[in-house]
């Protein structure tokens, strides 16, 4: 198939591009390096060294495997870019990772919130219009987030819920309670995509993904130039990835508040497999479906304890700190989210284990000299708009 990977230079987009190329698909990756620029601006960087650009990555991949990955450097906010790529490549499937993915980034101030919402919502609208015009039969596999649902006091369903109201019933989108300006963008996207499917007959799978962890896939380990990025700073690093790095460098684990916050998690290897399963089993024309994409749920404290216990196995003494929670979120809550649709399609999860954490420790140890210590503690706060930030 001709598969377009939007955000193909990212943590998930690059290994996905390699995987699909190795499976024999024709792959074209697009990115504007937003993520790299955001790190350069903040003075942070990936722990793993990554090749300097998408063309360099594609050329290294060609050198190692003999396979091609087409690349375009361009901004999905720019209609001319999107139109040209869709006209030239005529995708059969589009995997859309190309958004600003960080909740803390979106909560820094007005400017970052406006940018995040503009970037994510408008670029997805451009993709929907390009599909309607140039690839109406293509399948959009869109990365959403479990955070769209928030933490309601009832079980979370996969996208839709049957509601009985005053003697009548209907199956309607599950209520959304997102917890950041970033998470809100995914809700707006979901509404826009659902609309495009209903009105124009497009087909899409919205993958409400949990928090991803892991550093390596089968392809990234072939050669150091094929590494994917791995971040641990307070803005872009996610919980388990941060905890593993903190353990290795002897930093106390940064549990926010009590640590009762429970979320769905999955291994980066499973992210790629889920996207593949969605592509192999496309929806009907006009169908908008939602898969909850995670394999296990943990509280933040569960994760900290797992890292502590894996540390013990390899002789690292891991301390756990409870910091004042910089976010506004429930710290003790009910959480039970359905996630059967991908399992029904054949997903065989790589579950979290101490062995896996130990292998993450080993990779982190290899690159330890690259750690930037200044950006580990959280400074971005949800409450209290910073003075001057609304200008
Ligand atoms: P990432 O930042 O590494 O990847 C996103 C890529 O998209 C970046 O390389 C960025 O430069 C690019 N991009 C952003 N805006 C763009 C634009 N306007 N034009 C062209 N390229 C653009 O993030 P990631 O962790 O790989 O996440 C990928 C997707 O998965 C995101 O949509 C994110 O919201 C979602 N997601 C990630 C996680 C996770 O834990 N990593 C969990 C759930 C959902
Ligand atoms: N947390 C800590 N300590 C830390 C970092 C995080 O206690 O050092 C807590 C947070 O307060 C939160 C939980 O861990 O309760 C998860 O935080 P996170 O930073 O790992 O993840 P989050 O901000 O939710 O965002 C990440 C990705 C985002 C994706 C989302 C999936 O960055 O792109 O959408 O996970 S989900 O969480 O299901 O919404």
Tab-separated table of C-alpha atoms and ligand atoms in Angstrom:
chain	number	residue	atom	x	y	z
A	1	UNK	CA	0.000	0.000	0.000
A	2	UNK	CA	0.971	3.641	-0.363
A	3	UNK	CA	1.145	4.857	3.237
A	4	UNK	CA	1.654	8.488	4.179
A	5	UNK	CA	3.143	9.020	7.626
A	6	UNK	CA	2.474	12.537	8.900
A	7	UNK	CA	4.878	13.472	11.702
A	8	UNK	CA	7.327	10.854	10.375
A	9	UNK	CA	10.332	12.398	12.155
A	10	UNK	CA	8.800	11.930	15.620
A	11	UNK	CA	9.221	9.465	18.480
A	12	UNK	CA	6.516	7.200	17.039
A	13	UNK	CA	6.478	8.339	13.401
A	14	UNK	CA	10.061	7.390	12.549
A	15	UNK	CA	9.934	3.768	13.780
A	16	UNK	CA	6.494	3.405	12.152
A	17	UNK	CA	7.923	4.590	8.818
A	18	UNK	CA	10.741	2.029	9.028
A	19	UNK	CA	8.408	-0.771	10.031
A	20	UNK	CA	5.999	-0.226	7.131
A	21	UNK	CA	8.857	0.095	4.634
A	22	UNK	CA	10.227	-3.241	5.892
A	23	UNK	CA	6.781	-4.811	5.499
A	24	UNK	CA	6.962	-3.902	1.805
A	25	UNK	CA	4.698	-0.831	1.726
A	26	UNK	CA	5.495	2.333	-0.192
A	27	UNK	CA	6.104	4.853	2.582
A	28	UNK	CA	6.281	8.628	2.462
A	29	UNK	CA	7.120	10.507	5.675
A	30	UNK	CA	6.334	14.201	6.229
A	31	UNK	CA	7.548	16.485	9.011
A	32	UNK	CA	8.346	20.154	9.650
A	33	UNK	CA	10.699	19.457	12.623
A	34	UNK	CA	8.390	21.272	15.031
A	35	UNK	CA	9.448	18.864	17.755
A	36	UNK	CA	13.176	19.364	17.137
A	37	UNK	CA	12.712	23.163	17.121
A	38	UNK	CA	10.734	23.099	20.383
A	39	UNK	CA	13.600	21.233	22.094
A	40	UNK	CA	16.239	23.553	20.633
A	41	UNK	CA	14.270	26.558	21.934
A	42	UNK	CA	13.917	25.084	25.421
A	43	UNK	CA	17.533	23.862	25.677
A	44	UNK	CA	16.507	20.205	25.923
A	45	UNK	CA	17.339	17.261	23.669
A	46	UNK	CA	16.666	13.619	22.998
A	47	UNK	CA	18.752	11.273	25.153
A	48	UNK	CA	19.391	9.086	22.133
A	49	UNK	CA	21.350	10.787	19.359
A	50	UNK	CA	19.207	10.936	16.221
A	51	UNK	CA	20.208	11.592	12.612
A	52	UNK	CA	20.080	15.291	11.661
A	53	UNK	CA	17.099	15.274	9.295
A	54	UNK	CA	14.498	13.051	7.647
A	55	UNK	CA	16.535	12.764	4.404
A	56	UNK	CA	19.555	11.647	6.474
A	57	UNK	CA	17.430	9.105	8.311
A	58	UNK	CA	16.003	7.781	5.048
A	59	UNK	CA	19.462	7.572	3.532
A	60	UNK	CA	20.824	5.664	6.560
A	61	UNK	CA	17.831	3.316	6.345
A	62	UNK	CA	18.514	2.743	2.647
A	63	UNK	CA	22.174	2.015	3.458
A	64	UNK	CA	21.283	-0.518	6.131
A	65	UNK	CA	18.283	-2.265	4.536
A	66	UNK	CA	18.303	-1.342	0.848
A	67	UNK	CA	14.736	-0.059	1.268
A	68	UNK	CA	13.317	3.359	0.416
A	69	UNK	CA	11.369	5.812	2.558
A	70	UNK	CA	10.211	8.893	0.644
A	71	UNK	CA	10.378	12.136	2.631
A	72	UNK	CA	8.960	15.667	2.498
A	73	UNK	CA	10.034	18.480	4.805
A	74	UNK	CA	6.977	20.688	5.157
A	75	UNK	CA	4.325	22.129	7.433
A	76	UNK	CA	0.879	20.543	7.415
A	77	UNK	CA	-0.526	23.963	8.292
A	78	UNK	CA	0.470	25.055	4.794
A	79	UNK	CA	-2.273	24.023	2.383
A	80	UNK	CA	0.104	24.152	-0.619
A	81	UNK	CA	2.325	21.567	1.072
A	82	UNK	CA	-0.567	19.270	1.954
A	83	UNK	CA	-2.152	19.578	-1.488
A	84	UNK	CA	1.125	18.796	-3.275
A	85	UNK	CA	1.870	15.751	-1.131
A	86	UNK	CA	-1.627	14.293	-1.560
A	87	UNK	CA	-1.662	14.975	-5.332
A	88	UNK	CA	1.805	13.474	-5.872
A	89	UNK	CA	1.692	10.504	-3.502
A	90	UNK	CA	-2.022	9.551	-3.727
A	91	UNK	CA	-2.021	7.730	-0.366
A	92	UNK	CA	-4.189	4.695	0.305
A	93	UNK	CA	-3.653	5.040	4.046
A	94	UNK	CA	-2.618	8.076	6.090
A	95	UNK	CA	-1.164	7.702	9.575
A	96	UNK	CA	-1.465	11.079	11.261
A	97	UNK	CA	1.003	11.555	14.131
A	98	UNK	CA	1.918	15.108	13.079
A	99	UNK	CA	0.780	17.211	15.999
A	100	UNK	CA	2.210	18.952	19.055
A	101	UNK	CA	1.909	16.102	21.610
A	102	UNK	CA	2.746	17.691	24.957
A	103	UNK	CA	0.195	18.630	27.624
A	104	UNK	CA	2.681	20.766	29.634
A	105	UNK	CA	3.817	22.610	26.459
A	106	UNK	CA	0.219	23.558	25.743
A	107	UNK	CA	-0.200	24.904	29.295
A	108	UNK	CA	2.884	27.181	29.387
A	109	UNK	CA	0.998	30.348	28.437
A	110	UNK	CA	-1.516	31.791	25.991
A	111	UNK	CA	0.917	31.732	23.095
A	112	UNK	CA	1.708	28.027	23.505
A	113	UNK	CA	-1.976	27.164	23.951
A	114	UNK	CA	-2.984	29.073	20.820
A	115	UNK	CA	-0.138	27.556	18.860
A	116	UNK	CA	-0.958	24.003	19.990
A	117	UNK	CA	-4.630	24.342	19.175
A	118	UNK	CA	-3.969	26.028	15.825
A	119	UNK	CA	-1.285	23.565	14.795
A	120	UNK	CA	-3.215	20.448	15.706
A	121	UNK	CA	-6.753	21.388	14.729
A	122	UNK	CA	-6.017	23.298	11.522
A	123	UNK	CA	-3.451	20.865	10.197
A	124	UNK	CA	-5.909	17.997	10.667
A	125	UNK	CA	-8.573	20.026	8.874
A	126	UNK	CA	-6.135	20.451	5.971
A	127	UNK	CA	-5.629	16.682	5.919
A	128	UNK	CA	-9.397	16.079	5.868
A	129	UNK	CA	-9.910	18.502	2.961
A	130	UNK	CA	-6.987	16.953	1.066
A	131	UNK	CA	-8.489	13.509	1.576
A	132	UNK	CA	-11.927	14.643	0.415
A	133	UNK	CA	-10.405	16.137	-2.745
A	134	UNK	CA	-7.533	13.820	-3.680
A	135	UNK	CA	-7.926	10.548	-1.764
A	136	UNK	CA	-11.592	10.026	-0.856
A	137	UNK	CA	-11.194	6.255	-0.503
A	138	UNK	CA	-8.071	6.417	1.658
A	139	UNK	CA	-8.134	5.416	5.325
A	140	UNK	CA	-7.119	8.004	7.907
A	141	UNK	CA	-5.523	6.449	10.980
A	142	UNK	CA	-5.433	9.348	13.396
A	143	UNK	CA	-3.579	9.407	16.701
A	144	UNK	CA	-5.878	10.646	19.405
A	145	UNK	CA	-5.481	10.114	23.132
A	146	UNK	CA	-7.099	8.323	26.047
A	147	UNK	CA	-6.894	11.743	27.718
A	148	UNK	CA	-9.869	12.838	25.617
A	149	UNK	CA	-12.101	10.990	28.086
A	150	UNK	CA	-10.460	12.276	31.267
A	151	UNK	CA	-11.251	10.326	34.415
A	152	UNK	CA	-15.055	10.000	34.680
A	153	UNK	CA	-16.591	8.020	37.526
A	154	UNK	CA	-17.951	5.380	35.127
A	155	UNK	CA	-16.349	2.806	32.811
A	156	UNK	CA	-14.892	4.352	29.635
A	157	UNK	CA	-16.147	2.793	26.396
A	158	UNK	CA	-14.390	2.701	23.026
A	159	UNK	CA	-15.533	5.964	21.526
A	160	UNK	CA	-19.294	5.543	21.824
A	161	UNK	CA	-21.834	4.844	24.576
A	162	UNK	CA	-25.467	3.769	24.446
A	163	UNK	CA	-27.567	6.371	26.218
A	164	UNK	CA	-31.146	5.821	27.390
A	165	UNK	CA	-32.879	9.134	27.913
A	166	UNK	CA	-36.536	9.853	28.621
A	167	UNK	CA	-37.732	6.633	27.055
A	168	UNK	CA	-35.515	6.809	23.955
A	169	UNK	CA	-32.006	5.539	23.275
A	170	UNK	CA	-29.115	6.220	20.926
A	171	UNK	CA	-25.431	5.361	20.530
A	172	UNK	CA	-23.522	8.616	20.895
A	173	UNK	CA	-19.901	9.769	21.285
A	174	UNK	CA	-18.623	9.077	24.801
A	175	UNK	CA	-18.519	12.296	26.905
A	176	UNK	CA	-15.138	14.051	26.948
A	177	UNK	CA	-13.373	15.700	29.894
A	178	UNK	CA	-9.867	16.500	28.609
A	179	UNK	CA	-7.231	17.707	31.076
A	180	UNK	CA	-5.086	20.171	29.080
A	181	UNK	CA	-5.167	22.541	26.115
A	182	UNK	CA	-3.332	19.801	24.219
A	183	UNK	CA	-5.811	17.069	25.136
A	184	UNK	CA	-8.593	19.435	24.047
A	185	UNK	CA	-7.106	19.566	20.527
A	186	UNK	CA	-7.647	15.819	20.193
A	187	UNK	CA	-11.317	16.222	21.131
A	188	UNK	CA	-11.710	18.963	18.527
A	189	UNK	CA	-9.970	16.725	15.959
A	190	UNK	CA	-12.240	13.798	16.807
A	191	UNK	CA	-15.326	15.944	16.238
A	192	UNK	CA	-13.973	17.237	12.921
A	193	UNK	CA	-13.008	13.759	11.700
A	194	UNK	CA	-16.345	12.260	12.746
A	195	UNK	CA	-18.074	15.084	10.849
A	196	UNK	CA	-15.978	14.495	7.701
A	197	UNK	CA	-16.873	10.796	7.761
A	198	UNK	CA	-20.601	11.506	8.221
A	199	UNK	CA	-20.806	14.282	5.656
A	200	UNK	CA	-18.243	13.389	2.986
A	201	UNK	CA	-18.118	9.627	3.419
A	202	UNK	CA	-14.447	9.518	4.434
A	203	UNK	CA	-13.231	6.557	6.487
A	204	UNK	CA	-11.178	6.887	9.652
A	205	UNK	CA	-9.902	5.090	12.724
A	206	UNK	CA	-9.308	7.369	15.710
A	207	UNK	CA	-6.750	5.684	17.957
A	208	UNK	CA	-7.240	6.915	21.491
A	209	UNK	CA	-3.795	6.025	22.655
A	210	UNK	CA	-2.537	5.806	26.233
A	211	UNK	CA	0.938	6.858	27.383
A	212	UNK	CA	3.713	5.189	25.364
A	213	UNK	CA	6.985	3.935	26.844
A	214	UNK	CA	10.104	2.332	25.404
A	215	UNK	CA	13.171	3.266	23.394
A	216	UNK	CA	13.729	0.518	20.913
A	217	UNK	CA	11.982	-1.340	18.101
A	218	UNK	CA	13.299	-4.068	15.827
A	219	UNK	CA	14.344	-1.411	13.311
A	220	UNK	CA	15.890	1.218	15.584
A	221	UNK	CA	18.380	-1.330	16.911
A	222	UNK	CA	19.756	-2.144	13.441
A	223	UNK	CA	22.061	0.861	13.457
A	224	UNK	CA	22.586	3.873	15.746
A	225	UNK	CA	21.606	6.230	12.899
A	226	UNK	CA	18.133	4.636	12.977
A	227	UNK	CA	17.519	5.530	16.639
A	228	UNK	CA	14.246	7.140	17.533
A	229	UNK	CA	14.186	10.067	19.932
A	230	UNK	CA	13.783	9.521	23.683
A	231	UNK	CA	12.866	12.460	25.896
A	232	UNK	CA	12.844	12.849	29.644
A	233	UNK	CA	12.455	16.605	30.220
A	234	UNK	CA	9.408	17.915	32.095
A	235	UNK	CA	7.673	19.106	28.923
A	236	UNK	CA	8.080	16.210	26.500
A	237	UNK	CA	9.117	13.255	28.651
A	238	UNK	CA	6.287	10.893	29.595
A	239	UNK	CA	5.904	9.213	32.982
A	240	UNK	CA	7.614	5.831	32.679
A	241	UNK	CA	10.334	7.036	30.289
A	242	UNK	CA	11.152	9.811	32.756
A	243	UNK	CA	11.172	7.463	35.757
A	244	UNK	CA	13.580	5.044	34.047
A	245	UNK	CA	16.007	7.835	33.236
A	246	UNK	CA	15.701	9.328	36.719
A	247	UNK	CA	16.523	5.931	38.241
A	248	UNK	CA	19.678	5.569	36.141
A	249	UNK	CA	21.018	9.062	36.916
A	250	UNK	CA	20.217	8.779	40.636
A	251	UNK	CA	17.444	11.412	40.601
A	252	UNK	CA	14.476	10.714	42.908
A	253	UNK	CA	11.427	9.686	40.892
A	254	UNK	CA	9.142	12.673	40.335
A	255	UNK	CA	5.707	11.392	41.338
A	256	UNK	CA	3.234	14.277	41.112
A	257	UNK	CA	0.999	14.427	44.188
A	258	UNK	CA	-0.104	11.144	45.715
A	259	UNK	CA	0.553	9.229	42.469
A	260	UNK	CA	-2.925	7.710	42.348
A	261	UNK	CA	-3.420	9.097	38.802
A	262	UNK	CA	-4.233	6.055	36.671
A	263	UNK	CA	-3.749	5.918	32.903
A	264	UNK	CA	-3.521	3.362	30.113
A	265	UNK	CA	0.038	2.543	28.968
A	266	UNK	CA	1.621	0.649	26.079
A	267	UNK	CA	4.979	-0.317	24.662
A	268	UNK	CA	6.194	1.584	21.572
A	269	UNK	CA	6.360	-1.769	19.747
A	270	UNK	CA	2.632	-2.226	20.350
A	271	UNK	CA	1.851	1.309	19.104
A	272	UNK	CA	3.255	0.346	15.726
A	273	UNK	CA	1.474	-3.006	15.677
A	274	UNK	CA	-1.859	-1.337	16.549
A	275	UNK	CA	-1.479	1.121	13.684
A	276	UNK	CA	-0.655	-1.795	11.399
A	277	UNK	CA	-3.734	-3.730	12.566
A	278	UNK	CA	-5.930	-0.696	11.942
A	279	UNK	CA	-4.527	-0.354	8.416
A	280	UNK	CA	-4.943	-4.047	7.631
A	281	UNK	CA	-8.600	-3.918	8.738
A	282	UNK	CA	-9.992	-0.659	7.322
A	283	UNK	CA	-13.433	0.730	8.149
A	284	UNK	CA	-16.199	1.095	5.545
A	285	UNK	CA	-16.577	4.309	3.546
A	286	UNK	CA	-18.318	6.836	5.810
A	287	UNK	CA	-17.364	4.928	8.952
A	288	UNK	CA	-15.689	6.673	11.887
A	289	UNK	CA	-14.512	4.216	14.516
A	290	UNK	CA	-12.553	4.595	17.723
A	291	UNK	CA	-10.102	2.128	19.266
A	292	UNK	CA	-8.758	2.592	22.785
A	293	UNK	CA	-5.089	1.893	22.226
A	294	UNK	CA	-3.339	0.761	25.392
A	295	UNK	CA	-2.503	-2.612	26.888
A	296	UNK	CA	-2.407	-2.108	30.674
A	297	UNK	CA	-3.388	0.481	33.204
A	298	UNK	CA	-1.190	1.681	36.046
A	299	UNK	CA	-1.200	4.424	38.617
A	300	UNK	CA	1.849	6.677	38.638
A	301	UNK	CA	2.819	5.159	41.986
A	302	UNK	CA	2.527	1.621	40.542
A	303	UNK	CA	5.050	2.657	37.893
A	304	UNK	CA	7.391	4.237	40.427
A	305	UNK	CA	7.323	1.054	42.525
A	306	UNK	CA	8.007	-1.118	39.481
A	307	UNK	CA	11.010	1.028	38.560
A	308	UNK	CA	12.199	0.899	42.164
A	309	UNK	CA	11.943	-2.858	42.222
A	310	UNK	CA	13.681	-3.266	38.834
A	311	UNK	CA	16.398	-0.958	40.198
A	312	UNK	CA	16.914	-3.276	43.140
A	313	UNK	CA	17.522	-6.183	40.729
A	314	UNK	CA	20.424	-4.348	39.114
A	315	UNK	CA	21.821	-2.709	42.229
A	316	UNK	CA	20.351	0.804	41.786
A	317	UNK	CA	18.865	2.378	44.894
A	318	UNK	CA	15.816	4.268	43.611
A	319	UNK	CA	14.148	6.950	45.790
A	320	UNK	CA	10.580	8.099	45.170
A	321	UNK	CA	9.621	11.741	45.819
A	322	UNK	CA	6.070	13.083	45.946
A	323	UNK	CA	6.160	16.583	44.427
A	324	UNK	CA	3.389	19.176	44.642
A	325	UNK	CA	1.314	18.305	41.603
A	326	UNK	CA	1.945	20.987	38.948
A	327	UNK	CA	-1.177	19.823	37.097
A	328	UNK	CA	-4.847	20.034	37.931
A	329	UNK	CA	-6.018	16.419	37.822
A	330	UNK	CA	-7.685	13.903	40.132
A	331	UNK	CA	-5.067	12.040	42.149
A	332	UNK	CA	-7.394	9.339	43.465
A	333	UNK	CA	-10.134	8.200	41.112
A	334	UNK	CA	-12.038	5.368	39.507
A	335	UNK	CA	-10.538	4.202	36.195
A	336	UNK	CA	-11.661	1.361	33.999
A	337	UNK	CA	-11.406	1.724	30.256
A	338	UNK	CA	-12.521	-0.833	27.689
A	339	UNK	CA	-9.803	-1.804	25.195
A	340	UNK	CA	-10.879	-4.916	23.343
A	341	UNK	CA	-11.122	-3.862	19.697
A	342	UNK	CA	-7.394	-4.105	18.923
A	343	UNK	CA	-7.127	-7.382	20.848
A	344	UNK	CA	-10.011	-8.678	18.717
A	345	UNK	CA	-7.982	-7.773	15.615
A	346	UNK	CA	-5.075	-9.867	16.884
A	347	UNK	CA	-2.910	-7.601	19.051
A	348	UNK	CA	-0.572	-9.641	21.254
A	349	UNK	CA	0.571	-7.134	23.865
A	350	UNK	CA	4.157	-6.749	25.059
A	351	UNK	CA	3.368	-6.234	28.724
A	352	UNK	CA	5.470	-4.179	31.095
A	353	UNK	CA	7.908	-6.205	33.139
A	354	UNK	CA	10.928	-5.621	35.326
A	355	UNK	CA	13.030	-7.220	32.595
A	356	UNK	CA	11.868	-4.633	30.106
A	357	UNK	CA	12.575	-1.814	32.558
A	358	UNK	CA	16.055	-3.261	33.113
A	359	UNK	CA	16.673	-3.251	29.367
A	360	UNK	CA	15.572	0.405	29.258
A	361	UNK	CA	18.045	1.113	32.082
A	362	UNK	CA	20.817	-0.457	29.981
A	363	UNK	CA	20.059	1.688	26.923
A	364	UNK	CA	19.804	4.825	29.057
A	365	UNK	CA	23.122	3.970	30.730
A	366	UNK	CA	24.757	3.886	27.283
A	367	UNK	CA	23.775	7.513	26.599
A	368	UNK	CA	23.999	8.809	30.175
A	369	UNK	CA	26.693	11.367	29.338
A	370	UNK	CA	24.138	13.225	27.183
A	371	UNK	CA	21.669	13.898	30.018
A	372	UNK	CA	20.721	17.556	30.571
A	373	UNK	CA	19.917	17.763	34.293
A	374	UNK	CA	18.260	21.213	34.384
A	375	UNK	CA	14.923	20.271	32.879
A	376	UNK	CA	13.847	17.288	34.932
A	377	UNK	CA	11.869	18.962	37.713
A	378	UNK	CA	8.446	20.279	36.631
A	379	UNK	CA	8.016	24.043	36.272
A	380	UNK	CA	4.947	24.257	34.032
A	381	UNK	CA	1.869	24.724	36.206
A	382	UNK	CA	-1.751	24.323	35.211
A	383	UNK	CA	-3.087	26.818	37.735
A	384	UNK	CA	-2.125	30.458	37.854
A	385	UNK	CA	-1.565	32.181	34.537
A	386	UNK	CA	2.017	33.490	34.541
A	387	UNK	CA	2.310	37.274	34.681
A	388	UNK	CA	2.484	38.719	31.170
A	389	UNK	CA	1.654	35.386	29.601
A	390	UNK	CA	-1.656	36.569	28.165
A	391	UNK	CA	-0.010	39.290	26.036
B	1	LIG	P1	6.413	13.661	18.342
B	1	LIG	O1	6.371	15.118	18.669
B	1	LIG	O2	7.702	12.968	18.502
B	1	LIG	O3	5.865	13.423	16.855
B	1	LIG	C1	5.040	14.317	16.176
B	1	LIG	C2	5.787	14.779	14.926
B	1	LIG	O4	4.905	15.610	14.166
B	1	LIG	C3	7.020	15.624	15.260
B	1	LIG	O5	8.161	15.103	14.612
B	1	LIG	C4	6.656	17.017	14.761
B	1	LIG	O6	7.772	17.737	14.269
B	1	LIG	C5	5.618	16.720	13.679
B	1	LIG	N1	4.658	17.812	13.460
B	1	LIG	C6	3.924	18.479	14.392
B	1	LIG	N2	3.194	19.454	13.795
B	1	LIG	C7	3.477	19.373	12.466
B	1	LIG	C8	3.058	20.143	11.337
B	1	LIG	N3	2.228	21.188	11.464
B	1	LIG	N4	3.533	19.797	10.122
B	1	LIG	C9	4.402	18.759	9.966
B	1	LIG	N5	4.848	18.021	11.016
B	1	LIG	C10	4.381	18.323	12.256
B	1	LIG	O7	5.276	12.962	19.237
B	1	LIG	P2	4.974	11.419	19.444
B	1	LIG	O8	5.195	11.105	20.866
B	1	LIG	O9	5.647	10.628	18.373
B	1	LIG	O10	3.414	11.399	19.192
B	1	LIG	C11	2.865	11.179	17.914
B	1	LIG	C12	1.350	11.346	17.981
B	1	LIG	O11	0.803	10.402	18.898
B	1	LIG	C13	0.902	12.707	18.456
B	1	LIG	O12	-0.232	13.100	17.736
B	1	LIG	C14	0.551	12.484	19.908
B	1	LIG	O13	-0.421	13.389	20.344
B	1	LIG	C15	0.031	11.071	19.880
B	1	LIG	N6	0.203	10.345	21.155
B	1	LIG	C16	1.434	10.161	21.692
B	1	LIG	C17	1.570	9.472	22.891
B	1	LIG	C18	2.901	9.238	23.554
B	1	LIG	O14	2.927	8.797	24.718
B	1	LIG	N7	4.024	9.496	22.893
B	1	LIG	C19	0.427	8.956	23.516
B	1	LIG	C20	-0.828	9.158	22.933
B	1	LIG	C21	-0.932	9.861	21.756
B	2	LIG	N1	3.402	12.328	35.968
B	2	LIG	C1	4.068	12.251	37.174
B	2	LIG	N2	5.403	12.522	37.173
B	2	LIG	C2	6.094	12.842	36.046
B	2	LIG	C3	5.408	12.909	34.822
B	2	LIG	C4	4.056	12.655	34.819
B	2	LIG	O1	3.481	11.955	38.215
B	2	LIG	O2	7.306	13.081	36.131
B	2	LIG	C5	1.960	12.026	35.926
B	2	LIG	C6	1.088	13.145	35.348
B	2	LIG	O3	0.727	14.070	36.334
B	2	LIG	C7	-0.083	12.346	34.772
B	2	LIG	C8	0.549	11.024	34.364
B	2	LIG	O4	1.790	10.941	35.054
B	2	LIG	O5	-1.013	12.081	35.783
B	2	LIG	C9	0.814	10.920	32.868
B	2	LIG	O6	1.584	12.034	32.473
B	2	LIG	P1	2.518	11.992	31.175
B	2	LIG	O7	3.300	13.259	31.140
B	2	LIG	O8	3.240	10.722	31.117
B	2	LIG	O9	1.423	11.908	30.016
B	2	LIG	P2	0.381	12.968	29.463
B	2	LIG	O10	0.672	14.346	29.872
B	2	LIG	O11	-0.986	12.444	29.777
B	2	LIG	O12	0.660	12.893	27.899
B	2	LIG	C10	1.205	11.739	27.265
B	2	LIG	C11	1.649	12.132	25.864
B	2	LIG	C12	0.432	12.621	25.073
B	2	LIG	C13	-0.649	11.549	25.103
B	2	LIG	C14	-0.989	11.121	26.520
B	2	LIG	C15	-1.879	9.893	26.554
B	2	LIG	O13	2.628	13.175	25.952
B	2	LIG	O14	0.838	12.895	23.723
B	2	LIG	O15	-1.810	12.060	24.501
B	2	LIG	O16	0.222	10.722	27.195
B	2	LIG	S1	-3.028	9.952	27.903
B	2	LIG	O17	-2.288	10.110	29.152
B	2	LIG	O18	-3.771	8.716	27.866
B	2	LIG	O19	-3.867	11.110	27.694
